[in-house]
């Protein structure tokens, strides 16, 4: 028996202000729905989302692997032993201690960005704060000189856009030449930056080759900039949607981590993530053909009423469930490598805004528009007004 189709008028590949209502209706009727006009199906509900994320044998991460020849395959598009091998090596550069050491500099960058808008009394926080913060953090972490950052902005935009259509951007040759030069320099003379760490990390005689290192830097740009910027904007938006929430966090800063986690749960930076069916299999009592693309509904799992009471409500005091509270960073062997850094940047961003600005509010007439493309989700703009804290 074939699964039903997604509701009329809903396309998971097109960002919409409210993807949650059709996803909730889908989850209530059947955990698996075919996507019209595509060899794809959407998986909803926590139980079935976890089943797919945890079974890389049946459901492969190579679903959107670009055909780049010998240019290196991104870590997120690898499975099995090769994924485990590269992950072991890369993890050494992303220890909690290494991420924690970045906090003072992230605080300084966030404060400098707020200072640039403070006198205006209003700003688009996406353009002025949420988007540049993770870019500057990542550029500095990688050791990119200030003079080279305009080029890196262009390369980052190209990489993010091309990742969603599974192609290499036209600027990729310039990007690879630049990163390869940096790799060569760091091998000869290591610096205190992330490129030096990943270039020189090893396990016995095992290390990442140049193509793997270039693919990893590309991944850090795509996964470490756009999604974190979306998270920062989303947590601010969700708090300002109800001024009482912002006031409560302002009065009790211990709630900042809870605010970030609730934003991750309620409106994650990736609405869904892709997987490829490796062989004919069964899911949710339905047969799925080989090579079907599964859209694994992260946001749907996060709002599962079997996991959370009132799952569509933002709750700073939400009880922790027995299982995962959310899968915003995935689950299983592909759990997001940069989760700790993303959480840190979002928490620091919120603290700095609360420290330096008074009376923060959504601007009159501002309307939420989703920022895509495809499965990515954030705010196109976030217009706010404020006073400078004395």
mmCIF file of C-alpha atoms in Angstrom:
data_model
loop_
_atom_site.group_PDB
_atom_site.id
_atom_site.type_symbol
_atom_site.label_atom_id
_atom_site.label_comp_id
_atom_site.label_asym_id
_atom_site.label_seq_id
_atom_site.Cartn_x
_atom_site.Cartn_y
_atom_site.Cartn_z
ATOM 1 C CA UNK A 1 0.000 0.000 0.000
ATOM 2 C CA UNK A 2 1.380 3.378 -0.980
ATOM 3 C CA UNK A 3 1.535 6.129 1.653
ATOM 4 C CA UNK A 4 -0.756 9.145 1.192
ATOM 5 C CA UNK A 5 0.404 12.352 -0.467
ATOM 6 C CA UNK A 6 1.363 15.487 1.441
ATOM 7 C CA UNK A 7 -1.602 17.860 1.943
ATOM 8 C CA UNK A 8 -2.744 19.869 -1.042
ATOM 9 C CA UNK A 9 -0.885 23.170 -1.230
ATOM 10 C CA UNK A 10 2.058 22.066 0.941
ATOM 11 C CA UNK A 11 5.495 21.649 -0.661
ATOM 12 C CA UNK A 12 8.287 20.729 1.819
ATOM 13 C CA UNK A 13 10.864 22.151 -0.611
ATOM 14 C CA UNK A 14 9.339 25.650 -0.510
ATOM 15 C CA UNK A 15 9.819 27.701 2.682
ATOM 16 C CA UNK A 16 6.519 28.787 4.200
ATOM 17 C CA UNK A 17 5.582 30.761 7.296
ATOM 18 C CA UNK A 18 3.776 27.772 8.762
ATOM 19 C CA UNK A 19 5.033 24.337 7.747
ATOM 20 C CA UNK A 20 4.032 23.015 11.164
ATOM 21 C CA UNK A 21 0.257 22.777 10.679
ATOM 22 C CA UNK A 22 0.424 20.538 7.579
ATOM 23 C CA UNK A 23 3.197 18.491 9.200
ATOM 24 C CA UNK A 24 1.079 17.995 12.325
ATOM 25 C CA UNK A 25 -1.851 16.872 10.188
ATOM 26 C CA UNK A 26 0.433 14.458 8.356
ATOM 27 C CA UNK A 27 1.849 13.023 11.584
ATOM 28 C CA UNK A 28 -1.643 12.526 12.981
ATOM 29 C CA UNK A 29 -2.811 10.542 9.951
ATOM 30 C CA UNK A 30 0.313 8.666 8.779
ATOM 31 C CA UNK A 31 4.030 9.095 9.607
ATOM 32 C CA UNK A 32 4.973 8.820 5.912
ATOM 33 C CA UNK A 33 3.673 10.952 3.028
ATOM 34 C CA UNK A 34 4.672 11.034 -0.635
ATOM 35 C CA UNK A 35 5.786 14.384 -2.076
ATOM 36 C CA UNK A 36 3.959 15.239 -5.278
ATOM 37 C CA UNK A 37 6.039 15.154 -8.435
ATOM 38 C CA UNK A 38 9.201 13.780 -6.782
ATOM 39 C CA UNK A 39 10.702 10.430 -5.816
ATOM 40 C CA UNK A 40 10.534 11.618 -2.240
ATOM 41 C CA UNK A 41 8.557 11.095 0.944
ATOM 42 C CA UNK A 42 8.380 13.003 4.209
ATOM 43 C CA UNK A 43 8.791 11.281 7.574
ATOM 44 C CA UNK A 44 7.038 12.818 10.586
ATOM 45 C CA UNK A 45 6.856 12.115 14.315
ATOM 46 C CA UNK A 46 9.685 11.503 16.762
ATOM 47 C CA UNK A 47 9.659 7.684 16.707
ATOM 48 C CA UNK A 48 9.976 7.308 12.946
ATOM 49 C CA UNK A 49 12.385 10.243 12.573
ATOM 50 C CA UNK A 50 14.695 8.597 15.145
ATOM 51 C CA UNK A 51 14.354 5.265 13.351
ATOM 52 C CA UNK A 52 15.614 6.813 10.114
ATOM 53 C CA UNK A 53 18.362 8.937 11.676
ATOM 54 C CA UNK A 54 19.773 5.981 13.627
ATOM 55 C CA UNK A 55 19.821 3.445 10.782
ATOM 56 C CA UNK A 56 22.502 4.420 8.276
ATOM 57 C CA UNK A 57 22.373 0.934 6.770
ATOM 58 C CA UNK A 58 18.873 1.388 5.351
ATOM 59 C CA UNK A 59 18.826 5.184 5.179
ATOM 60 C CA UNK A 60 22.011 6.710 3.815
ATOM 61 C CA UNK A 61 23.349 10.220 4.279
ATOM 62 C CA UNK A 62 24.611 10.219 0.705
ATOM 63 C CA UNK A 63 21.198 11.457 -0.462
ATOM 64 C CA UNK A 64 22.543 14.823 -1.540
ATOM 65 C CA UNK A 65 26.206 13.931 -2.069
ATOM 66 C CA UNK A 66 27.549 16.132 -4.868
ATOM 67 C CA UNK A 67 29.318 14.393 -7.740
ATOM 68 C CA UNK A 68 32.617 16.162 -7.251
ATOM 69 C CA UNK A 69 34.965 13.477 -8.516
ATOM 70 C CA UNK A 70 38.142 13.561 -6.469
ATOM 71 C CA UNK A 71 37.365 16.904 -4.834
ATOM 72 C CA UNK A 72 36.422 15.302 -1.526
ATOM 73 C CA UNK A 73 33.107 14.183 -0.078
ATOM 74 C CA UNK A 74 31.686 16.139 2.835
ATOM 75 C CA UNK A 75 31.596 14.383 6.189
ATOM 76 C CA UNK A 76 27.815 14.704 6.333
ATOM 77 C CA UNK A 77 27.509 12.660 3.118
ATOM 78 C CA UNK A 78 29.566 9.719 4.369
ATOM 79 C CA UNK A 79 28.404 6.591 6.162
ATOM 80 C CA UNK A 80 29.984 3.540 7.732
ATOM 81 C CA UNK A 81 33.670 3.176 8.520
ATOM 82 C CA UNK A 82 34.848 6.116 6.387
ATOM 83 C CA UNK A 83 32.458 8.428 8.247
ATOM 84 C CA UNK A 84 33.560 6.992 11.600
ATOM 85 C CA UNK A 85 37.227 7.412 10.664
ATOM 86 C CA UNK A 86 36.924 11.050 9.607
ATOM 87 C CA UNK A 87 34.640 11.861 12.519
ATOM 88 C CA UNK A 88 37.179 10.481 15.019
ATOM 89 C CA UNK A 89 39.865 12.710 13.556
ATOM 90 C CA UNK A 90 37.741 15.842 13.293
ATOM 91 C CA UNK A 91 36.261 15.463 16.797
ATOM 92 C CA UNK A 92 39.685 16.219 18.231
ATOM 93 C CA UNK A 93 39.399 19.790 16.983
ATOM 94 C CA UNK A 94 35.895 20.297 18.440
ATOM 95 C CA UNK A 95 36.291 19.269 22.081
ATOM 96 C CA UNK A 96 34.156 21.104 24.667
ATOM 97 C CA UNK A 97 37.336 22.720 26.003
ATOM 98 C CA UNK A 98 38.265 24.039 22.543
ATOM 99 C CA UNK A 99 34.783 25.461 22.002
ATOM 100 C CA UNK A 100 34.671 26.971 25.500
ATOM 101 C CA UNK A 101 37.895 28.881 24.885
ATOM 102 C CA UNK A 102 36.101 30.803 22.122
ATOM 103 C CA UNK A 103 33.548 32.370 24.466
ATOM 104 C CA UNK A 104 35.401 35.631 25.354
ATOM 105 C CA UNK A 105 36.055 36.438 21.701
ATOM 106 C CA UNK A 106 32.462 35.633 20.702
ATOM 107 C CA UNK A 107 31.276 37.993 23.457
ATOM 108 C CA UNK A 108 33.566 40.722 22.120
ATOM 109 C CA UNK A 109 32.405 40.271 18.512
ATOM 110 C CA UNK A 110 28.733 40.336 19.542
ATOM 111 C CA UNK A 111 29.278 43.481 21.624
ATOM 112 C CA UNK A 112 31.046 45.234 18.740
ATOM 113 C CA UNK A 113 28.157 44.417 16.405
ATOM 114 C CA UNK A 114 25.615 45.821 18.877
ATOM 115 C CA UNK A 115 27.714 48.968 19.339
ATOM 116 C CA UNK A 116 27.501 49.597 15.580
ATOM 117 C CA UNK A 117 23.684 49.842 15.731
ATOM 118 C CA UNK A 118 23.106 51.136 19.257
ATOM 119 C CA UNK A 119 22.748 54.835 18.409
ATOM 120 C CA UNK A 120 20.193 54.185 15.671
ATOM 121 C CA UNK A 121 17.568 52.856 18.075
ATOM 122 C CA UNK A 122 16.399 50.398 15.434
ATOM 123 C CA UNK A 123 17.894 47.683 13.249
ATOM 124 C CA UNK A 124 17.296 44.608 11.171
ATOM 125 C CA UNK A 125 18.898 42.153 13.572
ATOM 126 C CA UNK A 126 19.369 39.560 10.834
ATOM 127 C CA UNK A 127 21.494 41.836 8.670
ATOM 128 C CA UNK A 128 23.251 43.700 11.479
ATOM 129 C CA UNK A 129 23.758 40.985 14.084
ATOM 130 C CA UNK A 130 22.529 37.412 13.604
ATOM 131 C CA UNK A 131 24.074 36.865 10.152
ATOM 132 C CA UNK A 132 27.486 38.527 10.629
ATOM 133 C CA UNK A 133 28.134 37.074 14.096
ATOM 134 C CA UNK A 134 28.684 33.423 13.088
ATOM 135 C CA UNK A 135 30.493 34.468 9.920
ATOM 136 C CA UNK A 136 33.048 36.539 11.833
ATOM 137 C CA UNK A 137 33.387 33.808 14.475
ATOM 138 C CA UNK A 138 34.034 31.135 11.845
ATOM 139 C CA UNK A 139 36.367 33.320 9.766
ATOM 140 C CA UNK A 140 38.472 34.087 12.831
ATOM 141 C CA UNK A 141 38.405 30.465 13.986
ATOM 142 C CA UNK A 142 39.689 29.358 10.573
ATOM 143 C CA UNK A 143 42.353 32.061 10.612
ATOM 144 C CA UNK A 144 41.053 34.049 7.624
ATOM 145 C CA UNK A 145 42.739 37.501 7.524
ATOM 146 C CA UNK A 146 40.493 40.576 7.592
ATOM 147 C CA UNK A 147 41.472 41.576 4.053
ATOM 148 C CA UNK A 148 40.306 38.214 2.688
ATOM 149 C CA UNK A 149 36.902 38.212 4.372
ATOM 150 C CA UNK A 150 34.952 39.942 1.575
ATOM 151 C CA UNK A 151 35.977 37.072 -0.712
ATOM 152 C CA UNK A 152 34.998 34.593 1.969
ATOM 153 C CA UNK A 153 31.547 36.189 2.257
ATOM 154 C CA UNK A 154 31.099 35.637 -1.487
ATOM 155 C CA UNK A 155 32.364 32.047 -1.292
ATOM 156 C CA UNK A 156 30.165 31.305 1.722
ATOM 157 C CA UNK A 157 27.042 32.643 -0.034
ATOM 158 C CA UNK A 158 27.872 30.582 -3.134
ATOM 159 C CA UNK A 159 28.540 27.437 -1.108
ATOM 160 C CA UNK A 160 25.261 27.729 0.805
ATOM 161 C CA UNK A 161 23.207 28.364 -2.346
ATOM 162 C CA UNK A 162 24.869 25.527 -4.257
ATOM 163 C CA UNK A 163 24.526 23.055 -1.385
ATOM 164 C CA UNK A 164 20.766 23.237 -1.813
ATOM 165 C CA UNK A 165 20.867 22.360 -5.511
ATOM 166 C CA UNK A 166 23.621 19.749 -5.178
ATOM 167 C CA UNK A 167 26.129 21.473 -7.453
ATOM 168 C CA UNK A 168 29.493 23.142 -7.126
ATOM 169 C CA UNK A 169 29.405 26.960 -7.279
ATOM 170 C CA UNK A 170 31.235 28.804 -10.035
ATOM 171 C CA UNK A 171 33.583 30.249 -7.405
ATOM 172 C CA UNK A 172 34.573 26.824 -6.056
ATOM 173 C CA UNK A 173 37.894 26.745 -7.921
ATOM 174 C CA UNK A 174 38.979 29.994 -6.268
ATOM 175 C CA UNK A 175 37.757 28.732 -2.895
ATOM 176 C CA UNK A 176 39.656 25.430 -3.193
ATOM 177 C CA UNK A 177 42.858 27.163 -4.310
ATOM 178 C CA UNK A 178 42.656 29.531 -1.333
ATOM 179 C CA UNK A 179 41.997 26.756 1.205
ATOM 180 C CA UNK A 180 44.711 24.531 -0.295
ATOM 181 C CA UNK A 181 47.203 27.372 0.073
ATOM 182 C CA UNK A 182 46.155 27.816 3.704
ATOM 183 C CA UNK A 183 46.517 24.069 4.308
ATOM 184 C CA UNK A 184 50.027 24.084 2.871
ATOM 185 C CA UNK A 185 51.007 27.064 5.013
ATOM 186 C CA UNK A 186 49.601 25.504 8.217
ATOM 187 C CA UNK A 187 51.426 22.223 7.605
ATOM 188 C CA UNK A 188 54.716 24.082 7.381
ATOM 189 C CA UNK A 189 53.994 26.560 10.187
ATOM 190 C CA UNK A 190 50.950 25.763 12.372
ATOM 191 C CA UNK A 191 49.047 28.686 13.891
ATOM 192 C CA UNK A 192 46.484 28.978 16.648
ATOM 193 C CA UNK A 193 43.496 28.427 14.374
ATOM 194 C CA UNK A 194 41.045 25.741 13.331
ATOM 195 C CA UNK A 195 42.665 25.011 9.966
ATOM 196 C CA UNK A 196 45.951 24.236 11.752
ATOM 197 C CA UNK A 197 44.122 21.922 14.163
ATOM 198 C CA UNK A 198 42.357 19.894 11.486
ATOM 199 C CA UNK A 199 45.420 19.829 9.212
ATOM 200 C CA UNK A 200 47.658 18.427 11.920
ATOM 201 C CA UNK A 201 45.222 16.114 13.727
ATOM 202 C CA UNK A 202 46.148 12.458 13.316
ATOM 203 C CA UNK A 203 45.599 8.982 14.738
ATOM 204 C CA UNK A 204 48.802 7.039 14.271
ATOM 205 C CA UNK A 205 49.625 7.421 10.587
ATOM 206 C CA UNK A 206 46.029 8.329 9.736
ATOM 207 C CA UNK A 207 45.149 11.906 8.826
ATOM 208 C CA UNK A 208 42.817 13.804 6.504
ATOM 209 C CA UNK A 209 44.075 14.358 2.956
ATOM 210 C CA UNK A 210 43.828 17.666 1.112
ATOM 211 C CA UNK A 211 40.515 16.887 -0.595
ATOM 212 C CA UNK A 212 38.951 15.829 2.716
ATOM 213 C CA UNK A 213 40.268 18.957 4.426
ATOM 214 C CA UNK A 214 38.850 21.225 1.708
ATOM 215 C CA UNK A 215 35.483 19.447 1.954
ATOM 216 C CA UNK A 216 35.551 19.909 5.732
ATOM 217 C CA UNK A 217 36.217 23.642 5.481
ATOM 218 C CA UNK A 218 33.353 23.904 2.969
ATOM 219 C CA UNK A 219 31.106 22.051 5.448
ATOM 220 C CA UNK A 220 32.117 24.375 8.298
ATOM 221 C CA UNK A 221 31.108 27.353 6.175
ATOM 222 C CA UNK A 222 27.741 25.893 5.184
ATOM 223 C CA UNK A 223 26.814 24.304 8.509
ATOM 224 C CA UNK A 224 28.543 26.758 10.837
ATOM 225 C CA UNK A 225 27.362 30.084 9.476
ATOM 226 C CA UNK A 226 23.886 30.025 7.918
ATOM 227 C CA UNK A 227 22.237 27.685 10.413
ATOM 228 C CA UNK A 228 23.729 29.431 13.449
ATOM 229 C CA UNK A 229 22.645 32.829 12.149
ATOM 230 C CA UNK A 230 19.153 31.431 11.690
ATOM 231 C CA UNK A 231 19.185 30.097 15.255
ATOM 232 C CA UNK A 232 20.253 33.443 16.729
ATOM 233 C CA UNK A 233 17.493 35.304 14.888
ATOM 234 C CA UNK A 234 14.887 32.688 15.743
ATOM 235 C CA UNK A 235 15.507 32.663 19.488
ATOM 236 C CA UNK A 236 15.269 36.477 19.573
ATOM 237 C CA UNK A 237 12.103 36.442 17.444
ATOM 238 C CA UNK A 238 10.388 33.824 19.577
ATOM 239 C CA UNK A 239 11.154 35.722 22.770
ATOM 240 C CA UNK A 240 9.974 39.043 21.331
ATOM 241 C CA UNK A 241 6.771 37.469 19.968
ATOM 242 C CA UNK A 242 5.566 37.692 23.587
ATOM 243 C CA UNK A 243 7.217 40.602 25.445
ATOM 244 C CA UNK A 244 6.649 38.776 28.741
ATOM 245 C CA UNK A 245 9.088 36.085 27.588
ATOM 246 C CA UNK A 246 11.814 38.609 26.860
ATOM 247 C CA UNK A 247 11.211 40.284 30.229
ATOM 248 C CA UNK A 248 11.375 36.950 32.051
ATOM 249 C CA UNK A 249 14.730 36.035 30.501
ATOM 250 C CA UNK A 250 15.998 39.573 31.100
ATOM 251 C CA UNK A 251 15.136 39.207 34.799
ATOM 252 C CA UNK A 252 16.528 35.672 35.123
ATOM 253 C CA UNK A 253 19.573 35.024 32.963
ATOM 254 C CA UNK A 254 19.661 31.374 34.045
ATOM 255 C CA UNK A 255 16.826 30.934 31.521
ATOM 256 C CA UNK A 256 19.051 31.800 28.534
ATOM 257 C CA UNK A 257 20.040 28.159 27.813
ATOM 258 C CA UNK A 258 16.381 27.108 28.133
ATOM 259 C CA UNK A 259 15.378 29.819 25.650
ATOM 260 C CA UNK A 260 17.937 28.560 23.125
ATOM 261 C CA UNK A 261 16.851 24.935 23.554
ATOM 262 C CA UNK A 262 13.180 25.818 23.198
ATOM 263 C CA UNK A 263 13.921 27.767 20.011
ATOM 264 C CA UNK A 264 15.843 24.771 18.668
ATOM 265 C CA UNK A 265 12.879 22.561 19.483
ATOM 266 C CA UNK A 266 10.067 24.787 18.264
ATOM 267 C CA UNK A 267 11.590 26.164 15.054
ATOM 268 C CA UNK A 268 14.930 24.498 14.206
ATOM 269 C CA UNK A 269 17.352 25.939 11.611
ATOM 270 C CA UNK A 270 16.730 22.842 9.468
ATOM 271 C CA UNK A 271 13.062 21.971 9.099
ATOM 272 C CA UNK A 272 14.018 18.588 7.664
ATOM 273 C CA UNK A 273 17.149 16.731 6.635
ATOM 274 C CA UNK A 274 17.559 14.317 3.680
ATOM 275 C CA UNK A 275 18.278 10.590 3.650
ATOM 276 C CA UNK A 276 18.341 8.083 0.768
ATOM 277 C CA UNK A 277 16.678 4.664 0.934
ATOM 278 C CA UNK A 278 19.495 2.197 0.182
ATOM 279 C CA UNK A 279 17.311 -0.834 -0.592
ATOM 280 C CA UNK A 280 13.574 -1.560 -0.680
ATOM 281 C CA UNK A 281 12.436 -1.375 2.919
ATOM 282 C CA UNK A 282 9.437 -0.872 5.167
ATOM 283 C CA UNK A 283 8.766 2.183 7.279
ATOM 284 C CA UNK A 284 5.571 2.967 9.156
ATOM 285 C CA UNK A 285 3.966 -0.153 7.644
ATOM 286 C CA UNK A 286 4.601 1.102 4.099
ATOM 287 C CA UNK A 287 6.967 -0.291 1.480
ATOM 288 C CA UNK A 288 9.474 2.275 0.240
ATOM 289 C CA UNK A 289 11.343 1.729 -3.051
ATOM 290 C CA UNK A 290 15.103 1.911 -3.304
ATOM 291 C CA UNK A 291 16.522 5.383 -4.098
ATOM 292 C CA UNK A 292 13.558 7.209 -2.546
ATOM 293 C CA UNK A 293 14.642 10.464 -0.954
ATOM 294 C CA UNK A 294 13.318 10.818 2.579
ATOM 295 C CA UNK A 295 12.724 14.252 4.042
ATOM 296 C CA UNK A 296 13.262 13.526 7.716
ATOM 297 C CA UNK A 297 11.007 15.946 9.586
ATOM 298 C CA UNK A 298 13.135 17.364 12.400
ATOM 299 C CA UNK A 299 10.612 20.074 13.277
ATOM 300 C CA UNK A 300 7.774 17.562 13.198
ATOM 301 C CA UNK A 301 9.631 15.273 15.613
ATOM 302 C CA UNK A 302 10.319 18.229 17.903
ATOM 303 C CA UNK A 303 6.605 19.041 18.070
ATOM 304 C CA UNK A 304 5.410 15.467 18.614
ATOM 305 C CA UNK A 305 2.544 15.481 21.186
ATOM 306 C CA UNK A 306 3.656 12.022 22.301
ATOM 307 C CA UNK A 307 6.879 13.655 23.548
ATOM 308 C CA UNK A 308 5.761 17.127 24.689
ATOM 309 C CA UNK A 309 2.530 18.492 26.156
ATOM 310 C CA UNK A 310 1.311 21.535 24.200
ATOM 311 C CA UNK A 311 4.149 21.042 21.703
ATOM 312 C CA UNK A 312 3.327 24.163 19.671
ATOM 313 C CA UNK A 313 3.777 26.485 22.660
ATOM 314 C CA UNK A 314 7.076 28.191 23.550
ATOM 315 C CA UNK A 315 7.749 27.232 27.176
ATOM 316 C CA UNK A 316 10.836 28.382 29.072
ATOM 317 C CA UNK A 317 10.062 25.850 31.801
ATOM 318 C CA UNK A 318 9.292 22.833 29.634
ATOM 319 C CA UNK A 319 9.947 19.532 31.433
ATOM 320 C CA UNK A 320 12.727 17.386 30.016
ATOM 321 C CA UNK A 321 11.292 14.185 28.481
ATOM 322 C CA UNK A 322 12.720 10.718 28.982
ATOM 323 C CA UNK A 323 14.066 10.603 25.419
ATOM 324 C CA UNK A 324 15.454 13.372 23.188
ATOM 325 C CA UNK A 325 13.812 16.751 23.768
ATOM 326 C CA UNK A 326 14.513 17.642 20.151
ATOM 327 C CA UNK A 327 16.485 16.526 17.110
ATOM 328 C CA UNK A 328 17.449 19.963 15.824
ATOM 329 C CA UNK A 329 21.066 18.770 15.589
ATOM 330 C CA UNK A 330 20.113 15.337 14.298
ATOM 331 C CA UNK A 331 20.663 12.103 16.165
ATOM 332 C CA UNK A 332 22.899 9.061 15.930
ATOM 333 C CA UNK A 333 26.323 9.017 14.281
ATOM 334 C CA UNK A 334 25.608 12.162 12.262
ATOM 335 C CA UNK A 335 24.773 14.325 15.289
ATOM 336 C CA UNK A 336 25.920 17.849 14.378
ATOM 337 C CA UNK A 337 29.635 18.334 14.937
ATOM 338 C CA UNK A 338 29.157 22.037 15.665
ATOM 339 C CA UNK A 339 26.225 21.747 18.092
ATOM 340 C CA UNK A 340 28.204 23.022 21.087
ATOM 341 C CA UNK A 341 29.514 26.031 19.149
ATOM 342 C CA UNK A 342 26.054 26.898 17.787
ATOM 343 C CA UNK A 343 24.565 26.759 21.289
ATOM 344 C CA UNK A 344 27.402 28.887 22.644
ATOM 345 C CA UNK A 345 26.999 31.557 19.953
ATOM 346 C CA UNK A 346 23.226 31.734 20.454
ATOM 347 C CA UNK A 347 23.539 32.005 24.241
ATOM 348 C CA UNK A 348 26.262 34.646 24.031
ATOM 349 C CA UNK A 349 24.259 36.609 21.445
ATOM 350 C CA UNK A 350 21.215 36.685 23.715
ATOM 351 C CA UNK A 351 23.246 37.700 26.783
ATOM 352 C CA UNK A 352 24.894 40.569 24.882
ATOM 353 C CA UNK A 353 21.590 41.907 23.561
ATOM 354 C CA UNK A 354 20.111 41.759 27.061
ATOM 355 C CA UNK A 355 23.214 43.415 28.541
ATOM 356 C CA UNK A 356 23.447 46.331 26.141
ATOM 357 C CA UNK A 357 19.927 47.176 24.974
ATOM 358 C CA UNK A 358 16.765 48.276 26.803
ATOM 359 C CA UNK A 359 13.177 48.102 25.637
ATOM 360 C CA UNK A 360 13.843 45.711 22.752
ATOM 361 C CA UNK A 361 10.640 45.144 20.763
ATOM 362 C CA UNK A 362 9.548 44.032 17.319
ATOM 363 C CA UNK A 363 9.123 47.052 15.054
ATOM 364 C CA UNK A 364 5.583 48.136 14.218
ATOM 365 C CA UNK A 365 4.491 46.599 10.952
ATOM 366 C CA UNK A 366 7.212 43.962 10.848
ATOM 367 C CA UNK A 367 5.933 40.643 9.469
ATOM 368 C CA UNK A 368 7.761 37.350 9.704
ATOM 369 C CA UNK A 369 8.928 35.941 6.370
ATOM 370 C CA UNK A 370 10.798 32.623 6.293
ATOM 371 C CA UNK A 371 14.388 32.494 5.072
ATOM 372 C CA UNK A 372 15.243 29.445 2.983
ATOM 373 C CA UNK A 373 16.206 27.854 0.732
ATOM 374 C CA UNK A 374 14.545 24.444 0.830
ATOM 375 C CA UNK A 375 14.904 22.822 4.248
ATOM 376 C CA UNK A 376 16.780 25.741 5.849
ATOM 377 C CA UNK A 377 14.666 27.984 8.047
ATOM 378 C CA UNK A 378 15.151 31.356 9.682
ATOM 379 C CA UNK A 379 13.966 34.963 9.372
ATOM 380 C CA UNK A 380 14.500 37.007 6.221
ATOM 381 C CA UNK A 381 14.484 40.110 8.394
ATOM 382 C CA UNK A 382 14.043 40.885 12.086
ATOM 383 C CA UNK A 383 13.205 44.563 12.498
ATOM 384 C CA UNK A 384 13.415 45.742 16.119
ATOM 385 C CA UNK A 385 13.491 48.971 18.085
ATOM 386 C CA UNK A 386 15.394 49.572 21.320
ATOM 387 C CA UNK A 387 17.146 51.999 23.651
ATOM 388 C CA UNK A 388 20.788 51.829 24.663
ATOM 389 C CA UNK A 389 21.205 50.554 28.221
ATOM 390 C CA UNK A 390 22.739 53.197 30.454
#
